[in-house]
PDB file of N, CA and C in Angstrom:
ATOM      1  N   MET A  56       0.896  -1.311   0.162  1.00 56.00           N
ATOM      2  CA  MET A  56       0.126   0.009   0.083  1.00 56.00           C
ATOM      3  C   MET A  56       0.652   0.985   0.019  1.00 56.00           C
ATOM      4  N   LYS A  57       0.423   2.015  -0.610  1.00 86.00           N
ATOM      5  CA  LYS A  57       1.263   3.352  -0.773  1.00 86.00           C
ATOM      6  C   LYS A  57       1.263   4.220   0.474  1.00 86.00           C
ATOM      7  N   LEU A  58       2.391   5.378   0.378  1.00 86.00           N
ATOM      8  CA  LEU A  58       2.507   5.977   2.541  1.00 86.00           C
ATOM      9  C   LEU A  58       1.544   6.559   2.809  1.00 86.00           C
ATOM     10  N   ASP A  59       0.815   7.817   1.243  1.00 87.00           N
ATOM     11  CA  ASP A  59      -0.113   8.587   1.304  1.00 87.00           C
ATOM     12  C   ASP A  59      -1.705   7.904   1.487  1.00 87.00           C
ATOM     13  N   LEU A  60      -1.921   6.639   1.004  1.00 91.00           N
ATOM     14  CA  LEU A  60      -2.954   5.643   1.151  1.00 91.00           C
ATOM     15  C   LEU A  60      -3.749   5.335   2.464  1.00 91.00           C
ATOM     16  N   TYR A  61      -2.178   4.782   3.184  1.00 92.00           N
ATOM     17  CA  TYR A  61      -2.281   4.340   4.344  1.00 92.00           C
ATOM     18  C   TYR A  61      -2.410   5.387   5.276  1.00 92.00           C
ATOM     19  N   ALA A  62      -1.644   6.280   5.529  1.00 91.00           N
ATOM     20  CA  ALA A  62      -2.364   7.366   6.565  1.00 91.00           C
ATOM     21  C   ALA A  62      -3.268   8.249   6.126  1.00 91.00           C
ATOM     22  N   ASN A  63      -3.770   7.788   5.143  1.00 93.00           N
ATOM     23  CA  ASN A  63      -5.518   8.675   4.651  1.00 93.00           C
ATOM     24  C   ASN A  63      -5.803   7.281   5.468  1.00 93.00           C
ATOM     25  N   ASN A  64      -5.926   6.332   5.541  1.00 94.00           N
ATOM     26  CA  ASN A  64      -6.766   5.488   5.910  1.00 94.00           C
ATOM     27  C   ASN A  64      -6.725   5.704   7.986  1.00 94.00           C
ATOM     28  N   ILE A  65      -4.905   5.910   7.958  1.00 94.00           N
ATOM     29  CA  ILE A  65      -5.107   6.323   9.534  1.00 94.00           C
ATOM     30  C   ILE A  65      -5.736   7.355   9.795  1.00 94.00           C
ATOM     31  N   LEU A  66      -6.034   8.337   9.400  1.00 92.00           N
ATOM     32  CA  LEU A  66      -6.295   9.074   9.611  1.00 92.00           C
ATOM     33  C   LEU A  66      -8.295   9.473   9.338  1.00 92.00           C
ATOM     34  N   LYS A  67      -8.775   8.892   8.441  1.00 93.00           N
ATOM     35  CA  LYS A  67      -9.982   8.630   8.480  1.00 93.00           C
ATOM     36  C   LYS A  67     -10.696   7.626   9.511  1.00 93.00           C
ATOM     37  N   ALA A  68     -10.053   6.457   9.510  1.00 94.00           N
ATOM     38  CA  ALA A  68     -10.811   5.758  10.752  1.00 94.00           C
ATOM     39  C   ALA A  68     -10.549   6.932  12.107  1.00 94.00           C
ATOM     40  N   GLU A  69      -9.749   7.586  12.515  1.00 94.00           N
ATOM     41  CA  GLU A  69      -8.909   8.178  13.391  1.00 94.00           C
ATOM     42  C   GLU A  69     -10.650  10.272  13.866  1.00 94.00           C
ATOM     43  N   LEU A  70     -10.279   9.866  12.425  1.00 92.00           N
ATOM     44  CA  LEU A  70     -11.858  10.931  12.267  1.00 92.00           C
ATOM     45  C   LEU A  70     -12.850  10.814  12.445  1.00 92.00           C
ATOM     46  N   LYS A  71     -13.542   8.912  12.032  1.00 91.00           N
ATOM     47  CA  LYS A  71     -14.184   8.761  12.644  1.00 91.00           C
ATOM     48  C   LYS A  71     -14.825   8.281  13.554  1.00 91.00           C
ATOM     49  N   ALA A  72     -13.903   8.161  14.484  1.00 93.00           N
ATOM     50  CA  ALA A  72     -14.098   7.615  15.699  1.00 93.00           C
ATOM     51  C   ALA A  72     -14.038   8.050  16.873  1.00 93.00           C
ATOM     52  N   ARG A  73     -14.109   9.611  16.493  1.00 90.00           N
ATOM     53  CA  ARG A  73     -14.084  10.742  17.215  1.00 90.00           C
ATOM     54  C   ARG A  73     -15.077  11.157  17.595  1.00 90.00           C
ATOM     55  N   GLY A  74     -16.627  11.088  16.094  1.00 90.00           N
ATOM     56  CA  GLY A  74     -17.495  11.423  16.253  1.00 90.00           C
ATOM     57  C   GLY A  74     -18.336  12.643  16.186  1.00 90.00           C
ATOM     58  N   GLN A  75     -17.209  13.219  16.132  1.00 92.00           N
ATOM     59  CA  GLN A  75     -17.689  15.123  16.241  1.00 92.00           C
ATOM     60  C   GLN A  75     -17.492  15.758  14.357  1.00 92.00           C
ATOM     61  N   VAL A  76     -17.128  14.442  13.785  1.00 90.00           N
ATOM     62  CA  VAL A  76     -16.517  15.113  12.200  1.00 90.00           C
ATOM     63  C   VAL A  76     -17.678  14.031  11.742  1.00 90.00           C
ATOM     64  N   ALA A  77     -18.750  14.999  10.763  1.00 86.00           N
ATOM     65  CA  ALA A  77     -19.765  14.150   9.581  1.00 86.00           C
ATOM     66  C   ALA A  77     -19.638  13.746   8.316  1.00 86.00           C
ATOM     67  N   GLY A  78     -18.615  13.892   7.806  1.00 83.00           N
ATOM     68  CA  GLY A  78     -17.536  13.998   6.920  1.00 83.00           C
ATOM     69  C   GLY A  78     -16.398  14.475   6.851  1.00 83.00           C
ATOM     70  N   PHE A  79     -15.567  13.977   5.437  1.00 88.00           N
ATOM     71  CA  PHE A  79     -14.512  14.377   5.019  1.00 88.00           C
ATOM     72  C   PHE A  79     -14.215  13.774   3.935  1.00 88.00           C
ATOM     73  N   ALA A  80     -12.837  14.847   3.188  1.00 87.00           N
ATOM     74  CA  ALA A  80     -13.025  14.720   1.491  1.00 87.00           C
ATOM     75  C   ALA A  80     -11.598  15.405   1.962  1.00 87.00           C
ATOM     76  N   SER A  81     -10.275  14.343   0.616  1.00 89.00           N
ATOM     77  CA  SER A  81      -8.818  14.168   0.863  1.00 89.00           C
ATOM     78  C   SER A  81      -8.469  14.203  -0.604  1.00 89.00           C
ATOM     79  N   GLU A  82      -7.308  14.415  -0.591  1.00 88.00           N
ATOM     80  CA  GLU A  82      -6.486  14.272  -1.932  1.00 88.00           C
ATOM     81  C   GLU A  82      -6.714  12.584  -2.647  1.00 88.00           C
ATOM     82  N   GLU A  83      -6.688  11.801  -2.015  1.00 89.00           N
ATOM     83  CA  GLU A  83      -6.314  10.457  -1.717  1.00 89.00           C
ATOM     84  C   GLU A  83      -8.343   9.458  -2.101  1.00 89.00           C
ATOM     85  N   GLU A  84      -9.326  10.862  -2.049  1.00 87.00           N
ATOM     86  CA  GLU A  84     -10.621   9.771  -1.957  1.00 87.00           C
ATOM     87  C   GLU A  84     -11.382  11.221  -1.935  1.00 87.00           C
ATOM     88  N   ASN A  85     -12.799  10.779  -2.592  1.00 83.00           N
ATOM     89  CA  ASN A  85     -13.457  12.077  -2.883  1.00 83.00           C
ATOM     90  C   ASN A  85     -14.575  11.791  -1.299  1.00 83.00           C
ATOM     91  N   ILE A  86     -14.969  12.177  -2.106  1.00 79.00           N
ATOM     92  CA  ILE A  86     -16.353  12.581  -0.759  1.00 79.00           C
ATOM     93  C   ILE A  86     -16.460  11.080   0.420  1.00 79.00           C
ATOM     94  N   VAL A  87     -16.554  11.748   1.835  1.00 81.00           N
ATOM     95  CA  VAL A  87     -16.580  10.279   2.286  1.00 81.00           C
ATOM     96  C   VAL A  87     -17.660  10.325   3.456  1.00 81.00           C
ATOM     97  N   ILE A  88     -18.939  10.487   3.833  1.00 80.00           N
ATOM     98  CA  ILE A  88     -19.352  10.574   4.547  1.00 80.00           C
ATOM     99  C   ILE A  88     -19.698  10.012   5.837  1.00 80.00           C
ATOM    100  N   PHE A  89     -19.819  10.126   6.937  1.00 82.00           N
ATOM    101  CA  PHE A  89     -19.706   8.912   7.623  1.00 82.00           C
ATOM    102  C   PHE A  89     -21.024   8.460   7.995  1.00 82.00           C
ATOM    103  N   GLU A  90     -21.699   6.764   8.890  1.00 80.00           N
ATOM    104  CA  GLU A  90     -22.804   6.596   8.966  1.00 80.00           C
ATOM    105  C   GLU A  90     -23.099   6.643  10.558  1.00 80.00           C
ATOM    106  N   GLY A  91     -23.592   6.736  10.641  1.00 82.00           N
ATOM    107  CA  GLY A  91     -24.286   6.493  12.526  1.00 82.00           C
ATOM    108  C   GLY A  91     -24.416   7.682  13.046  1.00 82.00           C
ATOM    109  N   GLU A  92     -25.377   7.640  14.472  1.00 82.00           N
ATOM    110  CA  GLU A  92     -25.912   8.847  14.521  1.00 82.00           C
ATOM    111  C   GLU A  92     -25.339   9.404  15.287  1.00 82.00           C
ATOM    112  N   ARG A  93     -24.034   9.337  15.300  1.00 84.00           N
ATOM    113  CA  ARG A  93     -22.671  10.454  15.459  1.00 84.00           C
ATOM    114  C   ARG A  93     -22.251  11.453  15.239  1.00 84.00           C
ATOM    115  N   ALA A  94     -22.209  10.347  13.824  1.00 81.00           N
ATOM    116  CA  ALA A  94     -22.304  11.125  12.365  1.00 81.00           C
ATOM    117  C   ALA A  94     -22.878  12.252  11.928  1.00 81.00           C
ATOM    118  N   GLU A  95     -23.950  11.711  12.757  1.00 81.00           N
ATOM    119  CA  GLU A  95     -25.409  12.840  11.855  1.00 81.00           C
ATOM    120  C   GLU A  95     -25.481  13.402  12.874  1.00 81.00           C
ATOM    121  N   LYS A  96     -25.050  13.842  13.303  1.00 84.00           N
ATOM    122  CA  LYS A  96     -25.295  14.525  15.225  1.00 84.00           C
ATOM    123  C   LYS A  96     -23.558  15.657  15.124  1.00 84.00           C
ATOM    124  N   ALA A  97     -22.572  15.224  13.843  1.00 87.00           N
ATOM    125  CA  ALA A  97     -21.449  15.586  14.058  1.00 87.00           C
ATOM    126  C   ALA A  97     -21.787  17.514  13.714  1.00 87.00           C
ATOM    127  N   ARG A  98     -21.122  18.272  14.532  1.00 87.00           N
ATOM    128  CA  ARG A  98     -20.193  19.678  14.474  1.00 87.00           C
ATOM    129  C   ARG A  98     -19.440  19.885  12.787  1.00 87.00           C
ATOM    130  N   TYR A  99     -18.538  19.224  12.494  1.00 89.00           N
ATOM    131  CA  TYR A  99     -17.951  19.495  11.546  1.00 89.00           C
ATOM    132  C   TYR A  99     -17.531  18.984  10.172  1.00 89.00           C
ATOM    133  N   ILE A 100     -16.767  18.962   9.723  1.00 87.00           N
ATOM    134  CA  ILE A 100     -16.232  18.622   8.255  1.00 87.00           C
ATOM    135  C   ILE A 100     -14.887  18.886   7.522  1.00 87.00           C
ATOM    136  N   VAL A 101     -14.058  18.007   7.319  1.00 91.00           N
ATOM    137  CA  VAL A 101     -12.458  18.103   7.245  1.00 91.00           C
ATOM    138  C   VAL A 101     -12.250  17.235   6.136  1.00 91.00           C
ATOM    139  N   LEU A 102     -11.564  18.669   4.903  1.00 90.00           N
ATOM    140  CA  LEU A 102     -10.670  18.567   4.391  1.00 90.00           C
ATOM    141  C   LEU A 102      -9.170  18.522   4.618  1.00 90.00           C
ATOM    142  N   MET A 103      -8.524  17.447   3.910  1.00 91.00           N
ATOM    143  CA  MET A 103      -7.098  17.414   4.191  1.00 91.00           C
ATOM    144  C   MET A 103      -6.460  16.701   2.359  1.00 91.00           C
ATOM    145  N   ASP A 104      -5.315  16.867   2.934  1.00 91.00           N
ATOM    146  CA  ASP A 104      -4.351  15.794   2.646  1.00 91.00           C
ATOM    147  C   ASP A 104      -3.613  16.057   3.333  1.00 91.00           C
ATOM    148  N   PRO A 105      -2.752  14.238   3.634  1.00 90.00           N
ATOM    149  CA  PRO A 105      -2.981  13.289   4.828  1.00 90.00           C
ATOM    150  C   PRO A 105      -1.228  13.464   5.049  1.00 90.00           C
ATOM    151  N   LEU A 106      -1.292  13.764   3.455  1.00 89.00           N
ATOM    152  CA  LEU A 106       0.456  13.320   3.352  1.00 89.00           C
ATOM    153  C   LEU A 106       1.421  13.865   2.515  1.00 89.00           C
ATOM    154  N   ASP A 107       0.693  15.517   2.258  1.00 88.00           N
ATOM    155  CA  ASP A 107       1.038  16.330   1.149  1.00 88.00           C
ATOM    156  C   ASP A 107       2.771  15.986   1.269  1.00 88.00           C
ATOM    157  N   GLY A 108       2.754  15.951  -0.368  1.00 84.00           N
ATOM    158  CA  GLY A 108       5.101  15.950  -1.228  1.00 84.00           C
ATOM    159  C   GLY A 108       5.082  13.995  -0.558  1.00 84.00           C
ATOM    160  N   SER A 109       4.763  13.083  -0.316  1.00 81.00           N
ATOM    161  CA  SER A 109       4.555  12.025   0.085  1.00 81.00           C
ATOM    162  C   SER A 109       5.631  11.718  -1.080  1.00 81.00           C
ATOM    163  N   SER A 110       5.303  12.092  -3.094  1.00 81.00           N
ATOM    164  CA  SER A 110       6.089  11.511  -4.041  1.00 81.00           C
ATOM    165  C   SER A 110       7.817  11.738  -3.981  1.00 81.00           C
ATOM    166  N   ASN A 111       8.382  12.525  -2.524  1.00 77.00           N
ATOM    167  CA  ASN A 111      10.325  13.036  -3.024  1.00 77.00           C
ATOM    168  C   ASN A 111       9.981  12.563  -1.812  1.00 77.00           C
ATOM    169  N   ILE A 112       9.487  12.229  -0.726  1.00 76.00           N
ATOM    170  CA  ILE A 112       9.885  10.891   0.055  1.00 76.00           C
ATOM    171  C   ILE A 112      10.750   9.807   0.185  1.00 76.00           C
ATOM    172  N   ASP A 113      11.835   9.525  -1.010  1.00 77.00           N
ATOM    173  CA  ASP A 113      12.371   8.870  -1.402  1.00 77.00           C
ATOM    174  C   ASP A 113      13.837  10.154  -1.691  1.00 77.00           C
ATOM    175  N   VAL A 114      13.771  10.408  -1.772  1.00 80.00           N
ATOM    176  CA  VAL A 114      14.466  12.061  -2.032  1.00 80.00           C
ATOM    177  C   VAL A 114      15.285  12.731  -1.143  1.00 80.00           C
ATOM    178  N   ASN A 115      14.340  11.642   0.655  1.00 77.00           N
ATOM    179  CA  ASN A 115      13.831  12.220   2.050  1.00 77.00           C
ATOM    180  C   ASN A 115      13.859  13.761   2.151  1.00 77.00           C
ATOM    181  N   VAL A 116      13.034  14.406   1.379  1.00 79.00           N
ATOM    182  CA  VAL A 116      13.222  16.164   1.760  1.00 79.00           C
ATOM    183  C   VAL A 116      11.689  16.055   2.484  1.00 79.00           C
ATOM    184  N   SER A 117      11.277  16.861   3.663  1.00 82.00           N
ATOM    185  CA  SER A 117      10.430  16.513   4.308  1.00 82.00           C
ATOM    186  C   SER A 117       8.658  16.575   3.944  1.00 82.00           C
ATOM    187  N   VAL A 118       7.744  16.307   4.403  1.00 87.00           N
ATOM    188  CA  VAL A 118       6.217  16.158   3.905  1.00 87.00           C
ATOM    189  C   VAL A 118       5.469  16.055   5.711  1.00 87.00           C
ATOM    190  N   GLY A 119       3.765  16.352   4.988  1.00 90.00           N
ATOM    191  CA  GLY A 119       3.341  17.243   5.829  1.00 90.00           C
ATOM    192  C   GLY A 119       2.049  17.119   5.520  1.00 90.00           C
ATOM    193  N   SER A 120       0.774  17.514   6.882  1.00 91.00           N
ATOM    194  CA  SER A 120      -0.412  16.565   6.628  1.00 91.00           C
ATOM    195  C   SER A 120      -0.847  18.207   6.325  1.00 91.00           C
ATOM    196  N   ILE A 121      -2.251  19.070   5.200  1.00 92.00           N
ATOM    197  CA  ILE A 121      -2.639  19.910   5.277  1.00 92.00           C
ATOM    198  C   ILE A 121      -4.099  19.303   5.804  1.00 92.00           C
ATOM    199  N   PHE A 122      -4.175  20.581   6.615  1.00 91.00           N
ATOM    200  CA  PHE A 122      -5.860  20.203   7.171  1.00 91.00           C
ATOM    201  C   PHE A 122      -6.757  21.613   6.925  1.00 91.00           C
ATOM    202  N   SER A 123      -7.888  21.687   6.646  1.00 91.00           N
ATOM    203  CA  SER A 123      -8.507  22.657   7.280  1.00 91.00           C
ATOM    204  C   SER A 123     -10.158  22.274   7.750  1.00 91.00           C
ATOM    205  N   ILE A 124     -10.362  22.836   9.326  1.00 91.00           N
ATOM    206  CA  ILE A 124     -11.782  22.955   9.383  1.00 91.00           C
ATOM    207  C   ILE A 124     -12.890  23.125   9.432  1.00 91.00           C
ATOM    208  N   TYR A 125     -14.158  22.684   8.788  1.00 88.00           N
ATOM    209  CA  TYR A 125     -14.979  23.588   8.778  1.00 88.00           C
ATOM    210  C   TYR A 125     -16.061  23.832   9.594  1.00 88.00           C
ATOM    211  N   ARG A 126     -16.839  24.600  10.346  1.00 85.00           N
ATOM    212  CA  ARG A 126     -18.062  24.459  10.933  1.00 85.00           C
ATOM    213  C   ARG A 126     -19.030  23.712  10.418  1.00 85.00           C
ATOM    214  N   ARG A 127     -20.433  22.892  10.842  1.00 83.00           N
ATOM    215  CA  ARG A 127     -20.895  22.226  10.152  1.00 83.00           C
ATOM    216  C   ARG A 127     -22.451  22.885  10.362  1.00 83.00           C
ATOM    217  N   ILE A 128     -22.605  23.734   8.787  1.00 78.00           N
ATOM    218  CA  ILE A 128     -24.071  25.027   8.655  1.00 78.00           C
ATOM    219  C   ILE A 128     -25.591  24.452   8.623  1.00 78.00           C
ATOM    220  N   THR A 129     -25.146  23.282   8.214  1.00 76.00           N
ATOM    221  CA  THR A 129     -26.060  22.060   7.484  1.00 76.00           C
ATOM    222  C   THR A 129     -27.341  21.812   8.750  1.00 76.00           C
ATOM    223  N   PRO A 130     -28.479  21.807   8.544  1.00 72.00           N
ATOM    224  CA  PRO A 130     -29.594  21.311   9.640  1.00 72.00           C
ATOM    225  C   PRO A 130     -28.969  20.106   9.677  1.00 72.00           C
ATOM    226  N   ILE A 131     -28.986  19.429  10.964  1.00 71.00           N
ATOM    227  CA  ILE A 131     -29.069  18.111  11.230  1.00 71.00           C
ATOM    228  C   ILE A 131     -30.318  17.215  10.985  1.00 71.00           C
ATOM    229  N   GLY A 132     -30.386  16.156  10.538  1.00 64.00           N
ATOM    230  CA  GLY A 132     -32.201  15.434   9.160  1.00 64.00           C
ATOM    231  C   GLY A 132     -31.585  16.049   7.367  1.00 64.00           C
ATOM    232  N   GLN A 133     -31.145  16.754   7.248  1.00 64.00           N
ATOM    233  CA  GLN A 133     -30.653  17.423   5.881  1.00 64.00           C
ATOM    234  C   GLN A 133     -29.839  15.994   5.692  1.00 64.00           C
ATOM    235  N   SER A 134     -29.958  15.893   4.251  1.00 58.00           N
ATOM    236  CA  SER A 134     -28.935  14.676   3.139  1.00 58.00           C
ATOM    237  C   SER A 134     -27.152  15.512   3.842  1.00 58.00           C
ATOM    238  N   GLN A 135     -26.852  14.179   3.931  1.00 59.00           N
ATOM    239  CA  GLN A 135     -26.016  13.974   4.397  1.00 59.00           C
ATOM    240  C   GLN A 135     -24.849  14.703   3.113  1.00 59.00           C
ATOM    241  N   LYS A 136     -25.621  14.058   2.095  1.00 60.00           N
ATOM    242  CA  LYS A 136     -24.485  14.126   0.955  1.00 60.00           C
ATOM    243  C   LYS A 136     -24.604  16.343   0.991  1.00 60.00           C
ATOM    244  N   LYS A 137     -25.531  17.361   1.169  1.00 62.00           N
ATOM    245  CA  LYS A 137     -25.631  18.399   1.340  1.00 62.00           C
ATOM    246  C   LYS A 137     -24.666  19.241   1.897  1.00 62.00           C
ATOM    247  N   ILE A 138     -24.329  18.555   2.700  1.00 62.00           N
ATOM    248  CA  ILE A 138     -22.974  18.613   4.631  1.00 62.00           C
ATOM    249  C   ILE A 138     -22.348  18.881   3.903  1.00 62.00           C
ATOM    250  N   PHE A 139     -20.918  18.095   2.410  1.00 61.00           N
ATOM    251  CA  PHE A 139     -19.676  19.012   1.957  1.00 61.00           C
ATOM    252  C   PHE A 139     -20.172  20.557   0.586  1.00 61.00           C
ATOM    253  N   TYR A 140     -21.194  20.203   0.232  1.00 57.00           N
ATOM    254  CA  TYR A 140     -21.831  21.168  -1.247  1.00 57.00           C
ATOM    255  C   TYR A 140     -22.255  22.317   0.149  1.00 57.00           C
ATOM    256  N   ASN A 141     -23.199  22.417   0.237  1.00 58.00           N
ATOM    257  CA  ASN A 141     -23.156  23.456   1.646  1.00 58.00           C
ATOM    258  C   ASN A 141     -22.318  24.485   2.146  1.00 58.00           C
ATOM    259  N   ASP A 142     -21.161  22.958   3.096  1.00 59.00           N
ATOM    260  CA  ASP A 142     -20.915  23.247   4.113  1.00 59.00           C
ATOM    261  C   ASP A 142     -19.411  24.790   3.805  1.00 59.00           C
ATOM    262  N   SER A 143     -18.222  23.272   3.462  1.00 57.00           N
ATOM    263  CA  SER A 143     -17.548  23.046   2.560  1.00 57.00           C
ATOM    264  C   SER A 143     -17.439  24.263   1.088  1.00 57.00           C
ATOM    265  N   GLN A 144     -18.164  24.686   0.959  1.00 60.00           N
ATOM    266  CA  GLN A 144     -18.449  26.110  -0.581  1.00 60.00           C
ATOM    267  C   GLN A 144     -18.413  26.856   0.631  1.00 60.00           C
ATOM    268  N   SER A 145     -19.373  27.232   2.265  1.00 58.00           N
ATOM    269  CA  SER A 145     -19.677  27.736   2.192  1.00 58.00           C
ATOM    270  C   SER A 145     -17.937  29.463   2.417  1.00 58.00           C
ATOM    271  N   ASP A 146     -19.140  30.499   3.251  1.00 62.00           N
ATOM    272  CA  ASP A 146     -18.156  31.661   3.696  1.00 62.00           C
ATOM    273  C   ASP A 146     -16.806  31.315   4.522  1.00 62.00           C
ATOM    274  N   MET A 147     -15.921  31.859   4.163  1.00 73.00           N
ATOM    275  CA  MET A 147     -14.399  31.806   4.700  1.00 73.00           C
ATOM    276  C   MET A 147     -14.673  31.789   6.505  1.00 73.00           C
ATOM    277  N   ARG A 148     -15.996  32.039   7.079  1.00 75.00           N
ATOM    278  CA  ARG A 148     -15.664  32.493   8.873  1.00 75.00           C
ATOM    279  C   ARG A 148     -17.130  31.488   9.226  1.00 75.00           C
ATOM    280  N   PHE A 149     -17.358  30.630   8.434  1.00 80.00           N
ATOM    281  CA  PHE A 149     -16.988  29.003   9.278  1.00 80.00           C
ATOM    282  C   PHE A 149     -15.425  28.235   9.169  1.00 80.00           C
ATOM    283  N   LEU A 150     -14.649  28.933   8.209  1.00 84.00           N
ATOM    284  CA  LEU A 150     -13.510  28.560   8.663  1.00 84.00           C
ATOM    285  C   LEU A 150     -12.883  28.507  10.029  1.00 84.00           C
ATOM    286  N   LEU A 151     -13.474  27.222  10.300  1.00 89.00           N
ATOM    287  CA  LEU A 151     -12.048  27.358  12.198  1.00 89.00           C
ATOM    288  C   LEU A 151     -10.852  27.103  12.155  1.00 89.00           C
ATOM    289  N   LYS A 152     -10.139  26.487  10.901  1.00 90.00           N
ATOM    290  CA  LYS A 152      -8.481  25.835  11.201  1.00 90.00           C
ATOM    291  C   LYS A 152      -8.360  25.345   9.932  1.00 90.00           C
ATOM    292  N   LEU A 153      -7.372  26.434  10.014  1.00 90.00           N
ATOM    293  CA  LEU A 153      -5.765  25.645   8.867  1.00 90.00           C
ATOM    294  C   LEU A 153      -4.913  25.308   9.075  1.00 90.00           C
ATOM    295  N   ASN A 154      -4.399  24.161   8.848  1.00 93.00           N
ATOM    296  CA  ASN A 154      -3.854  24.176   9.175  1.00 93.00           C
ATOM    297  C   ASN A 154      -2.559  23.169   8.095  1.00 93.00           C
ATOM    298  N   TYR A 155      -0.633  23.359   8.371  1.00 92.00           N
ATOM    299  CA  TYR A 155       0.106  22.923   7.722  1.00 92.00           C
ATOM    300  C   TYR A 155       1.318  22.021   8.472  1.00 92.00           C
ATOM    301  N   SER A 156       1.143  20.808   8.961  1.00 91.00           N
ATOM    302  CA  SER A 156       2.044  20.281   9.667  1.00 91.00           C
ATOM    303  C   SER A 156       3.059  19.323   9.012  1.00 91.00           C
ATOM    304  N   LEU A 157       4.436  20.238   9.244  1.00 88.00           N
ATOM    305  CA  LEU A 157       5.559  19.502   9.060  1.00 88.00           C
ATOM    306  C   LEU A 157       6.624  18.087   9.690  1.00 88.00           C
ATOM    307  N   LEU A 158       6.432  17.424   8.792  1.00 80.00           N
ATOM    308  CA  LEU A 158       7.350  16.150   9.570  1.00 80.00           C
ATOM    309  C   LEU A 158       8.054  15.767   9.064  1.00 80.00           C
ATOM    310  N   GLU A 159       8.639  16.256   9.901  1.00 76.00           N
ATOM    311  CA  GLU A 159      10.407  16.073   9.156  1.00 76.00           C
ATOM    312  C   GLU A 159      11.134  14.542   9.894  1.00 76.00           C
ATOM    313  N   ARG A 160      12.202  14.718   8.777  1.00 69.00           N
ATOM    314  CA  ARG A 160      12.806  13.272   9.111  1.00 69.00           C
ATOM    315  C   ARG A 160      14.239  13.110   9.660  1.00 69.00           C
ATOM    316  N   ARG A 161      14.313  12.736   9.974  1.00 66.00           N
ATOM    317  CA  ARG A 161      15.255  12.844  11.370  1.00 66.00           C
ATOM    318  C   ARG A 161      16.723  11.978  10.892  1.00 66.00           C
ATOM    319  N   GLY A 162      18.080  12.057  10.610  1.00 61.00           N
ATOM    320  CA  GLY A 162      18.843  11.796   9.718  1.00 61.00           C
ATOM    321  C   GLY A 162      19.669  10.771   8.741  1.00 61.00           C
ATOM    322  N   VAL A 163      19.684  10.371   8.042  1.00 57.00           N
ATOM    323  CA  VAL A 163      19.916   9.791   7.192  1.00 57.00           C
ATOM    324  C   VAL A 163      19.545   8.317   6.854  1.00 57.00           C
TER     325      VAL A 163
END
């Protein structure tokens, strides 16, 4: 399995397990809507690139994770699919966090 897909699967599982995220989209995977009562009541949407620069790992260049967290504005009970089209395309007032985490390799 490619390293970027592995990172995507780990982050997806962690987001789902927390129960605070209704769904996410990433560079590796299109829109994923989490199922279940906790997800339906979740307050956040996450967009991410789980391992930015993964193609450069072989040449020992730093990689990182990029993510943005949006407040869910779609009323609970509406179609889960509408969450992404309404909430992630909304104005920047609903963007709660934008982050780039640099992951550096130590040594050779």
